[in-house]
PDB file of N, CA and C in Angstrom:
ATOM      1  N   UNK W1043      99.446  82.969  78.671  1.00 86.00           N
ATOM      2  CA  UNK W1043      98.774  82.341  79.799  1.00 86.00           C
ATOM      3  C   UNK W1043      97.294  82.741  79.783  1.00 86.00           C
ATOM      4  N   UNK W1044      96.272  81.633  80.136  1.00 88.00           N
ATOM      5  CA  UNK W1044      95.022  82.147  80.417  1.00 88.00           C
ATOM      6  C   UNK W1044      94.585  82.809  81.592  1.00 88.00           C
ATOM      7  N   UNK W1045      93.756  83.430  82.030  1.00 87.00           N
ATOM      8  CA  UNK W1045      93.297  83.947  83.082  1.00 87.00           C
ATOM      9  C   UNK W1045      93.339  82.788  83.810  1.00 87.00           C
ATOM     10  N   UNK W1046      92.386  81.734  84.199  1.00 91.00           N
ATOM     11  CA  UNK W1046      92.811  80.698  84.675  1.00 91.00           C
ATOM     12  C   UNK W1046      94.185  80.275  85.614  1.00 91.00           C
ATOM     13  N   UNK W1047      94.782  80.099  83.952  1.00 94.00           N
ATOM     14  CA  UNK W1047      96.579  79.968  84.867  1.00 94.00           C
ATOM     15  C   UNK W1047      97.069  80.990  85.200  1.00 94.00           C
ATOM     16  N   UNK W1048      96.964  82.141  85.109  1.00 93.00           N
ATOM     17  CA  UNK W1048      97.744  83.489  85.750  1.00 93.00           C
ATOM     18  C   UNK W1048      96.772  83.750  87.372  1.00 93.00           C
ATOM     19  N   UNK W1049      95.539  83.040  87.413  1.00 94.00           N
ATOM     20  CA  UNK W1049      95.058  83.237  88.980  1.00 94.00           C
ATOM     21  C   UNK W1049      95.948  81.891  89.771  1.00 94.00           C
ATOM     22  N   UNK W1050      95.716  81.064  89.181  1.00 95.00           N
ATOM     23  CA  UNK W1050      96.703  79.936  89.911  1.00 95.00           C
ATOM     24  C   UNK W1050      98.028  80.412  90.268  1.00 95.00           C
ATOM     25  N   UNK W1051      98.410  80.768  89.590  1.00 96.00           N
ATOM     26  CA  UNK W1051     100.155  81.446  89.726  1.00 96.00           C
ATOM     27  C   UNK W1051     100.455  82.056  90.538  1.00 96.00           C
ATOM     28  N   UNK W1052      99.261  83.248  90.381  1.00 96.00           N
ATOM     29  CA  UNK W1052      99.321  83.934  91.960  1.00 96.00           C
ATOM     30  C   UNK W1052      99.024  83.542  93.141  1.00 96.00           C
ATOM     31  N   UNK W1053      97.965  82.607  93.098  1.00 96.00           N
ATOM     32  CA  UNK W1053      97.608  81.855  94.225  1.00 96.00           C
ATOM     33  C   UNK W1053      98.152  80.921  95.011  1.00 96.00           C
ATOM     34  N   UNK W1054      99.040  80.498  94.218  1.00 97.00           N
ATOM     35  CA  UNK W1054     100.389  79.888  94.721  1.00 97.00           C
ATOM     36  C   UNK W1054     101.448  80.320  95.424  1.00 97.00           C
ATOM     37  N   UNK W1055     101.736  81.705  94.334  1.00 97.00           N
ATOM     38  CA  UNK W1055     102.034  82.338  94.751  1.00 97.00           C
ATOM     39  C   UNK W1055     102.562  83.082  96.467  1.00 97.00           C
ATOM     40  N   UNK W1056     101.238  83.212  96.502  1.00 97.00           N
ATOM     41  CA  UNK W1056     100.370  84.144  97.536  1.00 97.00           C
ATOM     42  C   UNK W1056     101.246  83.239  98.641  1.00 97.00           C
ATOM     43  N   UNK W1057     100.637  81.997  98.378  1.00 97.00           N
ATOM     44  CA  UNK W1057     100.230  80.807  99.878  1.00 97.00           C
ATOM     45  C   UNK W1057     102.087  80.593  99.585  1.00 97.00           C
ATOM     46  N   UNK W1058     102.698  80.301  98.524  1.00 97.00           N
ATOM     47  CA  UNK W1058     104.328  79.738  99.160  1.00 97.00           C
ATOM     48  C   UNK W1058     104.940  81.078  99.876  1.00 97.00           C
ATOM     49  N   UNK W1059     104.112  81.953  99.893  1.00 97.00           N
ATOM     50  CA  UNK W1059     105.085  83.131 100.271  1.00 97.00           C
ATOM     51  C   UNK W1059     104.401  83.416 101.778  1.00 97.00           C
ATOM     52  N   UNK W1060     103.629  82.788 102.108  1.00 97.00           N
ATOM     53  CA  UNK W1060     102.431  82.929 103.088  1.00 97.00           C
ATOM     54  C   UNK W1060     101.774  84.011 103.514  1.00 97.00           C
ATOM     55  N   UNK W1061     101.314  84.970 102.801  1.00 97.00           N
ATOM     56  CA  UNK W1061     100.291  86.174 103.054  1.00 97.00           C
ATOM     57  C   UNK W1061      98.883  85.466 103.533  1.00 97.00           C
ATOM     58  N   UNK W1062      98.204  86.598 104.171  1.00 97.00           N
ATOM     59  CA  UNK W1062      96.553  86.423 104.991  1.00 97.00           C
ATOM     60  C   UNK W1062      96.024  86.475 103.926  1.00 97.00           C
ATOM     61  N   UNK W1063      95.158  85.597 102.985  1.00 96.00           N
ATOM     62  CA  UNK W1063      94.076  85.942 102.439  1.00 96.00           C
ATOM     63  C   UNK W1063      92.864  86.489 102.985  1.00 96.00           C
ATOM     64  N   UNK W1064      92.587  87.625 102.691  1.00 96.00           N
ATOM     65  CA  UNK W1064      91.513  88.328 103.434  1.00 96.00           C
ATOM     66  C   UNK W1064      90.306  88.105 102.784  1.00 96.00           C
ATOM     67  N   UNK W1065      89.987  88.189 101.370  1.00 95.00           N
ATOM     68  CA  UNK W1065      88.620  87.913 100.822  1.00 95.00           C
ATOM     69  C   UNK W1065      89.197  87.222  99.329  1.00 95.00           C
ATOM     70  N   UNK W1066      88.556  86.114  99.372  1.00 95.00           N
ATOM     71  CA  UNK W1066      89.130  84.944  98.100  1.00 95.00           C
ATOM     72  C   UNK W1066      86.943  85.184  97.170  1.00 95.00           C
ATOM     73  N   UNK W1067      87.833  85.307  96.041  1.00 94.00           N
ATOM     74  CA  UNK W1067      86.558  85.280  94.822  1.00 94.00           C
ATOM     75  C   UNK W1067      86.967  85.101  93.255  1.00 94.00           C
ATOM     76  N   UNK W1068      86.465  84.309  92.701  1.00 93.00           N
ATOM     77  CA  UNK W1068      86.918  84.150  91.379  1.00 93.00           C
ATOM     78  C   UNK W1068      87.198  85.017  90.767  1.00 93.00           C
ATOM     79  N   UNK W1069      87.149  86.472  90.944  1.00 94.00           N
ATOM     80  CA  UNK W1069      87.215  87.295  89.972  1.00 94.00           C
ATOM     81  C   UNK W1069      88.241  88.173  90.789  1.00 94.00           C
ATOM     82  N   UNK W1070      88.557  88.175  91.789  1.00 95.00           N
ATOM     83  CA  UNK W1070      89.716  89.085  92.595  1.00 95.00           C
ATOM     84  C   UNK W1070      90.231  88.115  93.782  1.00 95.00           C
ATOM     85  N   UNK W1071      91.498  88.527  94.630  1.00 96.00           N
ATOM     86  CA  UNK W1071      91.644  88.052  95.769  1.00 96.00           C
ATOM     87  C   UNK W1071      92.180  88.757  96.435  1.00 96.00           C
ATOM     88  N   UNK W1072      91.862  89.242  97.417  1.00 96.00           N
ATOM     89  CA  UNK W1072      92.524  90.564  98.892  1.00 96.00           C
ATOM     90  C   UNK W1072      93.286  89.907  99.864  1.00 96.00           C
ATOM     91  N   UNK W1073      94.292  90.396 100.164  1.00 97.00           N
ATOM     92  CA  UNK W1073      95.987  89.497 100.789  1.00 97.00           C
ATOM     93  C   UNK W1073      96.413  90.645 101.073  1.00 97.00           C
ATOM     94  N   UNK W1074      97.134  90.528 102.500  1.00 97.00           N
ATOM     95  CA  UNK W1074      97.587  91.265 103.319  1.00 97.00           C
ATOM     96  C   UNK W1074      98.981  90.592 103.249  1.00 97.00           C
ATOM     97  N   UNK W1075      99.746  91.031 102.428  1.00 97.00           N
ATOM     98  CA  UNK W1075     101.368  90.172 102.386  1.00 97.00           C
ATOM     99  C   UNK W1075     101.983  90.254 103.591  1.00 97.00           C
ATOM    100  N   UNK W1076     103.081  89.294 103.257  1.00 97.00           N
ATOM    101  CA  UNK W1076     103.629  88.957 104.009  1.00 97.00           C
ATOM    102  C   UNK W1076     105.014  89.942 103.795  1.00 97.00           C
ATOM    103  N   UNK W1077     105.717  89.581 104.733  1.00 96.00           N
ATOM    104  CA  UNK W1077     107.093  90.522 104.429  1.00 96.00           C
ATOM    105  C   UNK W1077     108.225  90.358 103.511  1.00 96.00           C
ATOM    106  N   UNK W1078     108.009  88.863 103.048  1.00 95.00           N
ATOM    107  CA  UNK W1078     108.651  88.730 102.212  1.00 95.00           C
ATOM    108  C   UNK W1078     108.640  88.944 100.714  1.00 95.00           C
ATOM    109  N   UNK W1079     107.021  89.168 100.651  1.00 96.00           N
ATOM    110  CA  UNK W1079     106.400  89.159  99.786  1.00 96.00           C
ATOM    111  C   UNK W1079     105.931  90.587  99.249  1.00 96.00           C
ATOM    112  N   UNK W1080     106.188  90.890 100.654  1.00 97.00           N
ATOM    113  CA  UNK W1080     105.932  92.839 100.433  1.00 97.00           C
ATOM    114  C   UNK W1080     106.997  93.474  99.781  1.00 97.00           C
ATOM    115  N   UNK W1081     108.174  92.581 100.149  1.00 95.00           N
ATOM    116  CA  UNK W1081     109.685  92.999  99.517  1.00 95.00           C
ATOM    117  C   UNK W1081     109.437  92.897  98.307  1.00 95.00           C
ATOM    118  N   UNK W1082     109.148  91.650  97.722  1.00 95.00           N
ATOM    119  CA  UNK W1082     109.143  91.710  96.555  1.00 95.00           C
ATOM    120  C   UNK W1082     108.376  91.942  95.352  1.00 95.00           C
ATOM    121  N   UNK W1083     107.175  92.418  95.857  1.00 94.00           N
ATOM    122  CA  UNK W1083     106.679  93.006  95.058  1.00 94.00           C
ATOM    123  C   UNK W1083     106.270  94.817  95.335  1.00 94.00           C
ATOM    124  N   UNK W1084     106.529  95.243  95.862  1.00 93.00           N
ATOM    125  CA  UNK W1084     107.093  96.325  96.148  1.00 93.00           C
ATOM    126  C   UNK W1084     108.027  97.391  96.576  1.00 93.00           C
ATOM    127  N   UNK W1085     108.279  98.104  95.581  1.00 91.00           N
ATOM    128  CA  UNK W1085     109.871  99.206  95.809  1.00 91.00           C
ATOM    129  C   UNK W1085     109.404  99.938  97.096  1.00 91.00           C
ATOM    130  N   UNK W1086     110.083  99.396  98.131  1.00 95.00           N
ATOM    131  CA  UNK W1086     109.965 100.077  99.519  1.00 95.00           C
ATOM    132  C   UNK W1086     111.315  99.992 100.095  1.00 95.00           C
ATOM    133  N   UNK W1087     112.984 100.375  99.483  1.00 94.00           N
ATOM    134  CA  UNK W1087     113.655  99.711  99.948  1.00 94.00           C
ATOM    135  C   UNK W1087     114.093 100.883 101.388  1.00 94.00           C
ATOM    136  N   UNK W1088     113.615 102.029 101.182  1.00 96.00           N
ATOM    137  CA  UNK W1088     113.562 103.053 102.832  1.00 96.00           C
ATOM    138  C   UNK W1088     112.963 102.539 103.663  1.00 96.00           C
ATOM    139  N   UNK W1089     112.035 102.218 103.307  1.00 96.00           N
ATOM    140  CA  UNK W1089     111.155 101.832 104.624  1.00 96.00           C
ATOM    141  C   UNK W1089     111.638 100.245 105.089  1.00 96.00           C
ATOM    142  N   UNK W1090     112.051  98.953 104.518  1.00 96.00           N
ATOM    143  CA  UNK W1090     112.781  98.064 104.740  1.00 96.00           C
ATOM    144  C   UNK W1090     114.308  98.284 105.326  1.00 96.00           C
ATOM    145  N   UNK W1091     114.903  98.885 104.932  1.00 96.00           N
ATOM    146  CA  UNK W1091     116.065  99.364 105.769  1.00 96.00           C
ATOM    147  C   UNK W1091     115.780 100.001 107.132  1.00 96.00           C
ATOM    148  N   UNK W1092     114.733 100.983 107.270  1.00 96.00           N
ATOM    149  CA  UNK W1092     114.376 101.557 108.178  1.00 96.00           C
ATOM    150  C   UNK W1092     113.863 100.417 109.598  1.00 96.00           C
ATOM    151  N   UNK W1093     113.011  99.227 108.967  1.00 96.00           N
ATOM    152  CA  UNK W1093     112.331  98.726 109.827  1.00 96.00           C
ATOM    153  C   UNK W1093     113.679  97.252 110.285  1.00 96.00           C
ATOM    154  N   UNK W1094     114.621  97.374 109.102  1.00 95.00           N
ATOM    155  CA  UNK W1094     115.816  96.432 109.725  1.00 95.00           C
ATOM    156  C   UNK W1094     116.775  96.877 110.447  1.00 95.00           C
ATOM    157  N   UNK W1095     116.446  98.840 110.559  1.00 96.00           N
ATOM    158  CA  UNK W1095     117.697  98.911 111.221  1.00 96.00           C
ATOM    159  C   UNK W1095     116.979  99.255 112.736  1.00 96.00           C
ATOM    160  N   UNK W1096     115.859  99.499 112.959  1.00 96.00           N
ATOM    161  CA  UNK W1096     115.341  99.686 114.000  1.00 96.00           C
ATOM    162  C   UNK W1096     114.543  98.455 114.507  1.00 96.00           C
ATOM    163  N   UNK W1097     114.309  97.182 114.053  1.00 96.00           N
ATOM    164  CA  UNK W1097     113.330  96.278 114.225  1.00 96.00           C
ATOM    165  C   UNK W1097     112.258  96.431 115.118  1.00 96.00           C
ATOM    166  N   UNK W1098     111.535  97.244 114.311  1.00 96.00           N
ATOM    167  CA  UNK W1098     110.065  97.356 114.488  1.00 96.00           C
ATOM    168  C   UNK W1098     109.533  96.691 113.670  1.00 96.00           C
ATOM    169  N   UNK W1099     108.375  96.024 114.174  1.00 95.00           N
ATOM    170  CA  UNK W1099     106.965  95.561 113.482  1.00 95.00           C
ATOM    171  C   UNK W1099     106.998  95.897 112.065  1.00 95.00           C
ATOM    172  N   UNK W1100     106.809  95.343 111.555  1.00 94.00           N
ATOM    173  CA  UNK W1100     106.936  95.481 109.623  1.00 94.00           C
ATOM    174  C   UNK W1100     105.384  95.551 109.519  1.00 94.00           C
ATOM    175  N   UNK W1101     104.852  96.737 108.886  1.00 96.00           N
ATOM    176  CA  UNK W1101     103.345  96.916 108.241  1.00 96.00           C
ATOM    177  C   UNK W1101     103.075  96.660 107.166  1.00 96.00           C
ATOM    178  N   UNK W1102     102.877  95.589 106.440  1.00 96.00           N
ATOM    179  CA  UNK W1102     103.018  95.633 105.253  1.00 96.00           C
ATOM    180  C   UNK W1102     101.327  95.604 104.725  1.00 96.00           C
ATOM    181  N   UNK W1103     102.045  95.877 103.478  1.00 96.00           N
ATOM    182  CA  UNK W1103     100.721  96.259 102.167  1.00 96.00           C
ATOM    183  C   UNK W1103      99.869  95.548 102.212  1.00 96.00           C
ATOM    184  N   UNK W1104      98.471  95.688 102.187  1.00 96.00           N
ATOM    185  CA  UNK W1104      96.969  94.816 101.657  1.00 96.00           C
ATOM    186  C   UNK W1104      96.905  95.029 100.092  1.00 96.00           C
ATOM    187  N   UNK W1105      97.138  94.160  99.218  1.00 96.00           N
ATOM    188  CA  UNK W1105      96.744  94.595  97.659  1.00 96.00           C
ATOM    189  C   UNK W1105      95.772  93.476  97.403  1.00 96.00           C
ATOM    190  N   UNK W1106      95.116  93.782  96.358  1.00 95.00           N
ATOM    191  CA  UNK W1106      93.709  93.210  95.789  1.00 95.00           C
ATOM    192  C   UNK W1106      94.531  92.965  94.116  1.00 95.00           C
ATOM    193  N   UNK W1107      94.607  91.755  93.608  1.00 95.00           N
ATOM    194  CA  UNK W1107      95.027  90.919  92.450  1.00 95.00           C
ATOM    195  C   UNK W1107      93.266  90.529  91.594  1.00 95.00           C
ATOM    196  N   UNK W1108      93.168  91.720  90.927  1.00 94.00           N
ATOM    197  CA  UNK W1108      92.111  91.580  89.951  1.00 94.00           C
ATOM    198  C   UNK W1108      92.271  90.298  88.465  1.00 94.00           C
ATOM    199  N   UNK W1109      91.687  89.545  88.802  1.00 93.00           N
ATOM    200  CA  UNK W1109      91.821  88.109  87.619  1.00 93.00           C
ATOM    201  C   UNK W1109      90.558  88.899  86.369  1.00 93.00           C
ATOM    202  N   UNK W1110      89.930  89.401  86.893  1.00 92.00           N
ATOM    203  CA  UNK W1110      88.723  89.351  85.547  1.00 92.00           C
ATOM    204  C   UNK W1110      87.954  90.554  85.982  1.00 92.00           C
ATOM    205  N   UNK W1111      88.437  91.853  85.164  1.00 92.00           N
ATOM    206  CA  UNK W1111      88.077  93.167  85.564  1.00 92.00           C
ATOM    207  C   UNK W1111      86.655  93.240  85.001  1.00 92.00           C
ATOM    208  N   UNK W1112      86.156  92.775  84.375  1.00 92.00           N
ATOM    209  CA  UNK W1112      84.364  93.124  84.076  1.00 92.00           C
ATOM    210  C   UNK W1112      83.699  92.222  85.361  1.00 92.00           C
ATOM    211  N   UNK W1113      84.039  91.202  85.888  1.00 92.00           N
ATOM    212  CA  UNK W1113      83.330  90.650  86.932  1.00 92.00           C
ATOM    213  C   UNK W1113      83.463  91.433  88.389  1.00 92.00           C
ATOM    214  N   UNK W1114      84.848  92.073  88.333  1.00 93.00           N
ATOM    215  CA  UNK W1114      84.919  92.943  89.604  1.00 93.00           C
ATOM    216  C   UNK W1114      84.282  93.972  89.268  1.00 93.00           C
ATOM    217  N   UNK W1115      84.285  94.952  88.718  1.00 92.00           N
ATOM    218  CA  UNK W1115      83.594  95.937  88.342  1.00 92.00           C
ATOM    219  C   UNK W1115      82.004  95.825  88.499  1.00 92.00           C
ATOM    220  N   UNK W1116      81.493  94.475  88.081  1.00 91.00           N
ATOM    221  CA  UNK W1116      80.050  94.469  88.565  1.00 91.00           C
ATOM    222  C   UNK W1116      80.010  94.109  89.837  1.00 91.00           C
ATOM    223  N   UNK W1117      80.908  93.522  90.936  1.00 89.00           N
ATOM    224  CA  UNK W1117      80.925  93.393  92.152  1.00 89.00           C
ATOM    225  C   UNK W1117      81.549  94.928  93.008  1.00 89.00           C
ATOM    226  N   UNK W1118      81.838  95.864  92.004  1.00 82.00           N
ATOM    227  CA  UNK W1118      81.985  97.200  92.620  1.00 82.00           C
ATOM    228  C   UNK W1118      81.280  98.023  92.086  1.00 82.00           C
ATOM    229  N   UNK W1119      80.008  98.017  91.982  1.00 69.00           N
ATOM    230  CA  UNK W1119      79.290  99.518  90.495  1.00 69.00           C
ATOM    231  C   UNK W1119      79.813 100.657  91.387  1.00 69.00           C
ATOM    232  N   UNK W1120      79.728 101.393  92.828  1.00 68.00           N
ATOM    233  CA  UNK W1120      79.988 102.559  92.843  1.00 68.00           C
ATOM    234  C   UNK W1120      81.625 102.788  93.405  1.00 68.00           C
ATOM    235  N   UNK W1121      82.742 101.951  92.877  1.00 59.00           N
ATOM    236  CA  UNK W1121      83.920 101.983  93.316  1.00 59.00           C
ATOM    237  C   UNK W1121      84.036 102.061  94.524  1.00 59.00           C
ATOM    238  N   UNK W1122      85.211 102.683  94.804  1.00 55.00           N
ATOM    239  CA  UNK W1122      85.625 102.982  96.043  1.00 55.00           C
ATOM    240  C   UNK W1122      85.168 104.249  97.280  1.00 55.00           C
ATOM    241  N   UNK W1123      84.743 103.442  98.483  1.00 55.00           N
ATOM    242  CA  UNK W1123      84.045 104.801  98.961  1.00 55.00           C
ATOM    243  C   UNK W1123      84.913 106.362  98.921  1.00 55.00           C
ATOM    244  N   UNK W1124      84.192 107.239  98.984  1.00 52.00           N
ATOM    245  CA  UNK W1124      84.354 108.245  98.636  1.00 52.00           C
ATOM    246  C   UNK W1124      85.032 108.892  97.116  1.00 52.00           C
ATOM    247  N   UNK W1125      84.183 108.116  96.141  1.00 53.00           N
ATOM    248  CA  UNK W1125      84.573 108.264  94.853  1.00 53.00           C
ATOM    249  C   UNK W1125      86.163 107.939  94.282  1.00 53.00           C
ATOM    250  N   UNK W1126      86.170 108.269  93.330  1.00 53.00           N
ATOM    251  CA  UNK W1126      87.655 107.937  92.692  1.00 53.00           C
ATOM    252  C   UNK W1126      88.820 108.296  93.750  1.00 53.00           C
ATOM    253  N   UNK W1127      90.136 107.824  93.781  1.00 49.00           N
ATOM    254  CA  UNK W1127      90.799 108.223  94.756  1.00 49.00           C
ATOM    255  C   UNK W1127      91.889 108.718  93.531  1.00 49.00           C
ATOM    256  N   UNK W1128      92.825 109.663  94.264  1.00 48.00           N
ATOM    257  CA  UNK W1128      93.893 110.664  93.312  1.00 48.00           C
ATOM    258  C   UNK W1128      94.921 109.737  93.085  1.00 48.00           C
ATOM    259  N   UNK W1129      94.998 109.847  92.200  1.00 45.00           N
ATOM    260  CA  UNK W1129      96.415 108.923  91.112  1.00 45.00           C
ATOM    261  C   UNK W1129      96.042 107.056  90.798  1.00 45.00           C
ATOM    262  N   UNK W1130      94.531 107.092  90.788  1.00 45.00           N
ATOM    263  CA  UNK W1130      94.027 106.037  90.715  1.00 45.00           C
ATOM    264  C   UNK W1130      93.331 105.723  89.366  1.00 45.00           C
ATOM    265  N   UNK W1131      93.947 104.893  88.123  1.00 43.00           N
ATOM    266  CA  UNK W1131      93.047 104.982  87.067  1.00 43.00           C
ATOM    267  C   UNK W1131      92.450 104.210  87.222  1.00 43.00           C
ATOM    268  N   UNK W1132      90.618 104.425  86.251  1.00 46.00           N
ATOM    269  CA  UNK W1132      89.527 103.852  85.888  1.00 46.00           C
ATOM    270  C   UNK W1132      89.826 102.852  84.889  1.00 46.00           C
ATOM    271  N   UNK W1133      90.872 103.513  83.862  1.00 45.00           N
ATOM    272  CA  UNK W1133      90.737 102.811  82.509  1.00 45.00           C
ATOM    273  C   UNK W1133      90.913 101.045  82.081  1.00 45.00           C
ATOM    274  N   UNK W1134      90.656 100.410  81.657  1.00 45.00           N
ATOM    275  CA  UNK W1134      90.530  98.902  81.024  1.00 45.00           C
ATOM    276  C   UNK W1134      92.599  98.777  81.630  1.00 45.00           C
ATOM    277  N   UNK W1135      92.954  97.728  82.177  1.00 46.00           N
ATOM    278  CA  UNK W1135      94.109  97.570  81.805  1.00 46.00           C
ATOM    279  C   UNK W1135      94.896  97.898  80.535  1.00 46.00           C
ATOM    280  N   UNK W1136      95.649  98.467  80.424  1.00 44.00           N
ATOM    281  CA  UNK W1136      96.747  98.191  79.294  1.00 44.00           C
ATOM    282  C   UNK W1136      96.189  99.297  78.470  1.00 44.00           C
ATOM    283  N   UNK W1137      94.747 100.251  78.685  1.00 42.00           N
ATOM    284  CA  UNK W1137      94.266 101.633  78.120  1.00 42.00           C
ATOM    285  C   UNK W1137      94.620 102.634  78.792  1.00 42.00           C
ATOM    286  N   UNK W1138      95.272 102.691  80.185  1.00 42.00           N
ATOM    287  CA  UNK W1138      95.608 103.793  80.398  1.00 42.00           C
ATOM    288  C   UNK W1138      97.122 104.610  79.778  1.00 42.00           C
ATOM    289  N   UNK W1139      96.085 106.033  79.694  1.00 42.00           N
ATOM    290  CA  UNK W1139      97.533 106.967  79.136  1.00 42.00           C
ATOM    291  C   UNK W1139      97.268 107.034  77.583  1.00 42.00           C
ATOM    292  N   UNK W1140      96.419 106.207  77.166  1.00 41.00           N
ATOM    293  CA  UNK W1140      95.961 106.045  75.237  1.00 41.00           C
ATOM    294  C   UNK W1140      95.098 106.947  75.094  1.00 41.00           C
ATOM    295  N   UNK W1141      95.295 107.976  74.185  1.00 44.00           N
ATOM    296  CA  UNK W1141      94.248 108.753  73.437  1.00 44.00           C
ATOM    297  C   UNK W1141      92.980 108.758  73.664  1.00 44.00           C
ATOM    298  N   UNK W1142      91.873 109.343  73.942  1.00 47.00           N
ATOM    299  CA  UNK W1142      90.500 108.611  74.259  1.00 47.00           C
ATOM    300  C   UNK W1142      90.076 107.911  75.446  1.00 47.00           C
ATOM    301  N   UNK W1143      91.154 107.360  76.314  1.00 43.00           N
ATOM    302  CA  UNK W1143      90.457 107.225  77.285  1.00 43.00           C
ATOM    303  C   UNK W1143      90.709 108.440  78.907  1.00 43.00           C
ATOM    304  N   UNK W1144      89.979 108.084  79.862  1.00 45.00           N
ATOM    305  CA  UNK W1144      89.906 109.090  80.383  1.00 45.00           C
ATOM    306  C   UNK W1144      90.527 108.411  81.659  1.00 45.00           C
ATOM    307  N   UNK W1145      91.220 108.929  82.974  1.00 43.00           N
ATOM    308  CA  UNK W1145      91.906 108.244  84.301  1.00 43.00           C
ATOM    309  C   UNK W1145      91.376 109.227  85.176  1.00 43.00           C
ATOM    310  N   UNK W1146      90.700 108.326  86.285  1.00 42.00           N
ATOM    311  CA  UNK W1146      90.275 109.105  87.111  1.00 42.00           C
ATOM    312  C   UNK W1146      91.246 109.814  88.045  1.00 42.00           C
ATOM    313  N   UNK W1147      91.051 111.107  88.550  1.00 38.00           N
ATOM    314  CA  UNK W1147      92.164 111.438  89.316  1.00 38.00           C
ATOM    315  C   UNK W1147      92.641 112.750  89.376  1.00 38.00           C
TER     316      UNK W1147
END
């Protein structure tokens, strides 16, 4: 798949599953999922049991879907405030954990 079609996919994605798009840009998109969507793309199955057996308000995840990491990266030069965050790598996709490169954290 091209970059192209793998942003469409998600973007489709996103909207059949109906999450908030919070900030839409060719090179990333920020979405506040939805619950159904939080299920499934994240192993939370304590906290989903928890919030079905008590029905409370479901909080779910804000994630950011990077399409084209050299264009975000120049739309972030000093990362995330307060520098690198712990268990967060720097490295190129698909380089972390390889010889030579370095993970912030």
């Amino acid at each position: 798949m091209t970059a192209d079609q793998i942003r469409s996919f998600v973007l489709r994605y996103l909207d059949a599953e109906q999450c908030d798009i919070m900030e839409k840009h060719p090179a990333y998109v920020t979405v506040k999922l939805s619950p159904s969507a939080d299920k499934d793309l994240n192993h939370r199955p304590y906290y989903w049991s928890f919030v079905e057996r008590t029905g409370v308000t479901p909080e779910t995840m804000t994630c950011t879907f990077v399409f084209d990491p050299e264009a975000y990266r120049e739309l972030q030069p000093h990362g995330p405030p307060g520098g690198p965050q712990p268990g967060v790598s720097t490295a190129a996709p698909g380089l972390a954990g390889t010889p030579g490169t370095a993970a912030a954290g």
